[in-house]
Tab-separated table of C-alpha atoms in Angstrom:
chain	number	residue	atom	x	y	z
C	8	MET	CA	111.220	-8.254	-23.908
C	9	GLU	CA	114.172	-10.648	-23.545
C	10	ALA	CA	116.963	-10.637	-26.166
C	11	LEU	CA	118.041	-14.144	-27.216
C	12	PRO	CA	121.065	-15.099	-29.364
C	13	GLY	CA	119.952	-16.456	-32.765
C	14	ASN	CA	121.589	-18.059	-35.692
C	15	ALA	CA	124.339	-16.079	-37.740
C	16	GLY	CA	124.651	-13.370	-35.178
C	17	ARG	CA	121.002	-12.440	-35.254
C	18	ILE	CA	119.195	-11.302	-32.150
C	19	ILE	CA	115.734	-12.810	-31.556
C	20	ARG	CA	113.608	-11.066	-29.060
C	21	ALA	CA	111.021	-13.076	-26.968
C	22	ASN	CA	107.605	-11.583	-26.456
C	23	ALA	CA	106.828	-10.946	-22.693
C	24	PRO	CA	103.346	-11.756	-21.492
C	25	PRO	CA	100.958	-9.014	-20.557
C	26	GLU	CA	99.689	-8.595	-16.941
C	27	ILE	CA	96.490	-7.571	-15.265
C	28	ARG	CA	97.029	-4.504	-13.093
C	29	SER	CA	93.594	-3.998	-11.573
C	30	VAL	CA	90.148	-5.413	-11.777
C	31	LYS	CA	86.806	-4.892	-10.048
C	32	PHE	CA	83.121	-5.671	-10.342
C	33	VAL	CA	80.860	-2.928	-11.476
C	34	PRO	CA	78.614	-1.761	-10.027
C	35	GLU	CA	80.144	-2.325	-6.606
C	36	ILE	CA	76.705	-2.322	-5.018
C	37	PHE	CA	74.578	-4.560	-7.288
C	38	ARG	CA	70.755	-4.147	-7.302
C	39	PRO	CA	68.198	-6.268	-9.319
C	40	GLY	CA	68.062	-4.982	-12.853
C	41	ASP	CA	71.558	-3.868	-12.968
C	42	SER	CA	74.014	-5.304	-15.453
C	43	LEU	CA	77.009	-6.835	-13.751
C	44	GLY	CA	80.419	-6.395	-15.409
C	45	VAL	CA	84.114	-5.860	-14.647
C	46	GLU	CA	86.476	-3.077	-15.222
C	47	VAL	CA	90.018	-4.226	-16.036
C	48	SER	CA	93.267	-2.622	-16.732
C	49	GLY	CA	96.590	-4.124	-17.760
C	50	SER	CA	99.936	-3.579	-19.075
C	51	ASP	CA	102.499	-5.120	-21.426
C	52	PRO	CA	106.352	-5.039	-20.882
C	53	ASP	CA	106.799	-4.771	-24.678
C	54	GLY	CA	104.327	-1.870	-25.014
C	55	ASP	CA	101.923	-4.102	-26.927
C	56	GLU	CA	98.187	-3.341	-26.759
C	57	VAL	CA	96.451	-5.536	-24.167
C	58	THR	CA	93.011	-6.957	-24.608
C	59	PHE	CA	91.120	-9.267	-22.202
C	60	GLU	CA	89.309	-12.547	-22.612
C	61	TYR	CA	86.362	-13.217	-20.228
C	62	ALA	CA	84.869	-16.546	-19.120
C	63	TRP	CA	81.807	-15.978	-16.847
C	64	GLU	CA	80.017	-18.702	-14.767
C	65	LYS	CA	76.744	-18.431	-12.789
C	66	ASN	CA	76.159	-21.198	-10.259
C	67	GLY	CA	78.771	-23.264	-12.071
C	68	THR	CA	77.233	-22.833	-15.537
C	69	PRO	CA	78.936	-20.825	-18.415
C	70	ALA	CA	77.388	-17.416	-18.652
C	71	GLY	CA	79.156	-15.411	-21.376
C	72	SER	CA	82.398	-14.228	-22.718
C	73	GLY	CA	82.036	-10.486	-22.709
C	74	SER	CA	82.889	-7.897	-20.239
C	75	ARG	CA	79.395	-8.270	-18.721
C	76	ILE	CA	77.570	-11.498	-17.591
C	77	GLU	CA	74.739	-12.800	-19.591
C	78	GLY	CA	71.394	-13.342	-18.292
C	79	ALA	CA	69.358	-12.090	-15.266
C	80	LEU	CA	70.791	-12.411	-11.768
C	81	GLN	CA	68.921	-12.962	-8.483
C	82	ARG	CA	69.890	-13.078	-4.866
C	83	LYS	CA	72.178	-15.965	-3.765
C	84	ASP	CA	73.563	-16.454	-7.295
C	85	ALA	CA	77.289	-17.411	-7.208
C	86	ILE	CA	79.217	-15.498	-9.860
C	87	ALA	CA	82.718	-16.199	-11.169
C	88	VAL	CA	84.655	-14.528	-13.921
C	89	THR	CA	88.100	-15.600	-15.206
C	90	ILE	CA	89.975	-12.838	-17.052
C	91	THR	CA	93.057	-13.527	-19.290
C	92	PRO	CA	95.168	-10.668	-20.714
C	93	PHE	CA	96.243	-11.020	-24.301
C	94	ASP	CA	98.705	-8.909	-26.288
C	95	GLY	CA	97.971	-10.459	-29.696
C	96	GLU	CA	100.591	-13.173	-29.454
C	97	VAL	CA	100.964	-14.237	-25.881
C	98	ARG	CA	98.401	-14.728	-23.129
C	99	GLY	CA	99.222	-13.682	-19.560
C	100	ARG	CA	98.314	-15.177	-16.194
C	101	PRO	CA	94.556	-15.369	-15.815
C	102	LEU	CA	92.770	-13.962	-12.772
C	103	THR	CA	89.435	-15.115	-11.339
C	104	LEU	CA	86.903	-13.044	-9.378
C	105	ARG	CA	84.107	-14.417	-7.374
C	106	ARG	CA	81.040	-12.868	-5.900
C	107	GLU	CA	77.758	-13.876	-4.399
C	108	ILE	CA	74.619	-11.767	-5.174
C	109	ARG	CA	73.638	-10.642	-1.617
C	110	ASN	CA	70.537	-9.052	-0.134
C	111	VAL	CA	70.193	-5.295	-0.494
C	112	PRO	CA	68.797	-3.808	2.786
C	113	PRO	CA	65.829	-1.419	2.766
C	114	SER	CA	66.440	2.338	2.636
C	115	ILE	CA	64.369	4.834	4.603
C	116	GLU	CA	63.776	8.140	2.848
C	117	GLY	CA	61.961	9.902	5.634
C	118	VAL	CA	58.560	10.911	6.925
C	119	LYS	CA	55.523	11.926	4.750
C	120	ASP	CA	51.961	13.003	5.458
C	121	ALA	CA	52.664	14.185	9.013
C	122	ARG	CA	49.600	15.874	10.580
C	123	LEU	CA	47.858	16.626	13.812
C	124	GLU	CA	44.071	16.458	13.907
C	125	GLY	CA	42.906	17.357	17.365
C	126	ASP	CA	44.932	15.126	19.647
C	127	LEU	CA	45.570	12.507	16.961
C	128	TYR	CA	49.105	12.612	15.433
C	129	SER	CA	49.758	10.531	12.267
C	130	CYS	CA	52.474	10.085	9.679
C	131	SER	CA	53.850	7.531	7.337
C	132	ILE	CA	57.453	6.232	7.095
C	133	LEU	CA	58.607	6.254	3.479
C	134	ALA	CA	60.955	3.253	2.586
C	135	THR	CA	62.039	1.323	-0.431
C	136	ASP	CA	63.919	-1.859	-1.057
C	137	GLY	CA	66.420	-2.373	-3.924
C	138	ASP	CA	65.523	-6.083	-4.265
C	139	GLY	CA	61.741	-5.330	-4.393
C	140	ASP	CA	61.183	-7.358	-1.223
C	141	PRO	CA	57.941	-6.535	0.805
C	142	LEU	CA	58.700	-4.418	3.858
C	143	THR	CA	57.414	-4.662	7.435
C	144	TYR	CA	57.615	-1.762	9.972
C	145	ALA	CA	58.000	-1.845	13.684
C	146	LEU	CA	58.429	0.608	16.479
C	147	LYS	CA	61.639	0.195	18.479
C	148	GLU	CA	61.295	3.306	20.592
C	149	SER	CA	57.986	4.981	21.024
C	150	PRO	CA	55.723	6.600	23.668
C	151	PRO	CA	52.815	4.653	25.286
C	152	GLY	CA	49.824	4.376	22.976
C	153	MET	CA	51.684	4.887	19.722
C	154	SER	CA	51.124	2.272	17.070
C	155	ILE	CA	52.430	1.499	13.487
C	156	GLU	CA	50.832	-0.559	10.772
C	157	THR	CA	53.134	-3.334	10.046
C	158	PRO	CA	52.773	-3.529	6.266
C	159	THR	CA	52.376	0.200	5.518
C	160	GLY	CA	54.474	2.085	8.099
C	161	THR	CA	51.632	4.490	8.981
C	162	ILE	CA	52.024	5.748	12.620
C	163	ARG	CA	49.211	6.825	14.848
C	164	TRP	CA	49.270	8.344	18.326
C	165	GLU	CA	46.551	9.719	20.543
C	166	ILE	CA	48.553	12.253	22.495
C	167	PRO	CA	47.782	12.389	26.260
C	168	PRO	CA	46.867	15.778	27.638
C	169	ALA	CA	49.993	16.043	29.884
C	170	VAL	CA	52.601	15.356	27.143
C	171	THR	CA	54.711	18.304	25.839
C	172	GLY	CA	58.157	18.740	24.379
C	173	LYS	CA	60.102	16.405	22.099
C	174	VAL	CA	59.022	12.712	22.096
C	175	PRO	CA	61.673	10.359	20.564
C	176	VAL	CA	60.515	7.680	18.124
C	177	THR	CA	62.665	5.002	16.332
C	178	VAL	CA	61.307	2.841	13.581
C	179	VAL	CA	62.861	-0.379	12.267
C	180	VAL	CA	62.155	-1.501	8.660
C	181	SER	CA	62.863	-5.129	7.662
C	182	ASP	CA	62.881	-6.833	4.259
C	183	GLY	CA	62.288	-10.476	5.487
C	184	ASN	CA	65.820	-11.492	4.284
C	185	GLY	CA	68.008	-10.153	6.932
C	186	GLY	CA	68.097	-6.598	5.739
C	187	GLU	CA	67.042	-3.864	8.209
C	188	ALA	CA	67.154	-0.133	8.460
C	189	SER	CA	66.251	2.165	11.273
C	190	TYR	CA	65.033	5.663	11.391
C	191	SER	CA	65.010	8.072	14.462
C	192	MET	CA	62.948	11.198	14.790
C	193	ALA	CA	61.275	13.526	17.420
C	194	VAL	CA	57.750	14.477	17.519
C	195	THR	CA	57.482	17.894	19.170
C	196	ILE	CA	54.351	18.638	21.133
C	197	GLN	CA	53.845	22.254	22.013
C	198	GLU	CA	51.881	23.231	25.100
C	199	ALA	CA	48.599	24.956	24.076
C	200	ALA	CA	48.381	28.605	24.796
C	201	PRO	CA	45.651	29.570	27.417
C	202	SER	CA	42.571	31.036	25.729
C	203	THR	CA	40.694	34.121	26.813
C	204	GLN	CA	37.033	34.505	26.371
C	205	GLN	CA	35.407	38.031	26.287
C	206	ARG	CA	32.069	38.601	27.901
């Protein structure tokens, strides 16, 4: 607050504008179905209470004036929000944040339904995609004869008689929009114990 000389010896104090101290998008990792907003903090040199005015845009079109954007968002949407601090009398310098809604890569949770029936080993790779994209599965590293179903992630392998020990396997999951995740595991093949038959 700046003191200014007034008439008849009076002191007139000018109101100083508030400032934005920090601002960020929330959530930081956006997934479809989330509500995108901002968290803002500010200060005022005079100790006045600071509030904030918001002006959102989605692809250049106005999209609300609250702390969260209005309407559903989808991949490749260009988002901008201009935030202006206000102390009840004076507005401070506005700040604009921009963000593009990007693709969320798939996430691999692990293996399920692993089983060995005779010499046939099978399992399924469990993966999800935050955008709801259809996933495809591929083997990056695998022993000869192992296969994977591209749309389901089900692995099958007819184990050759001479194979024992740990066999490395790496699976890559793709969402068709540039997002990938990989998962490495080892299939352990134990040598069968010799059998003894009584006569």
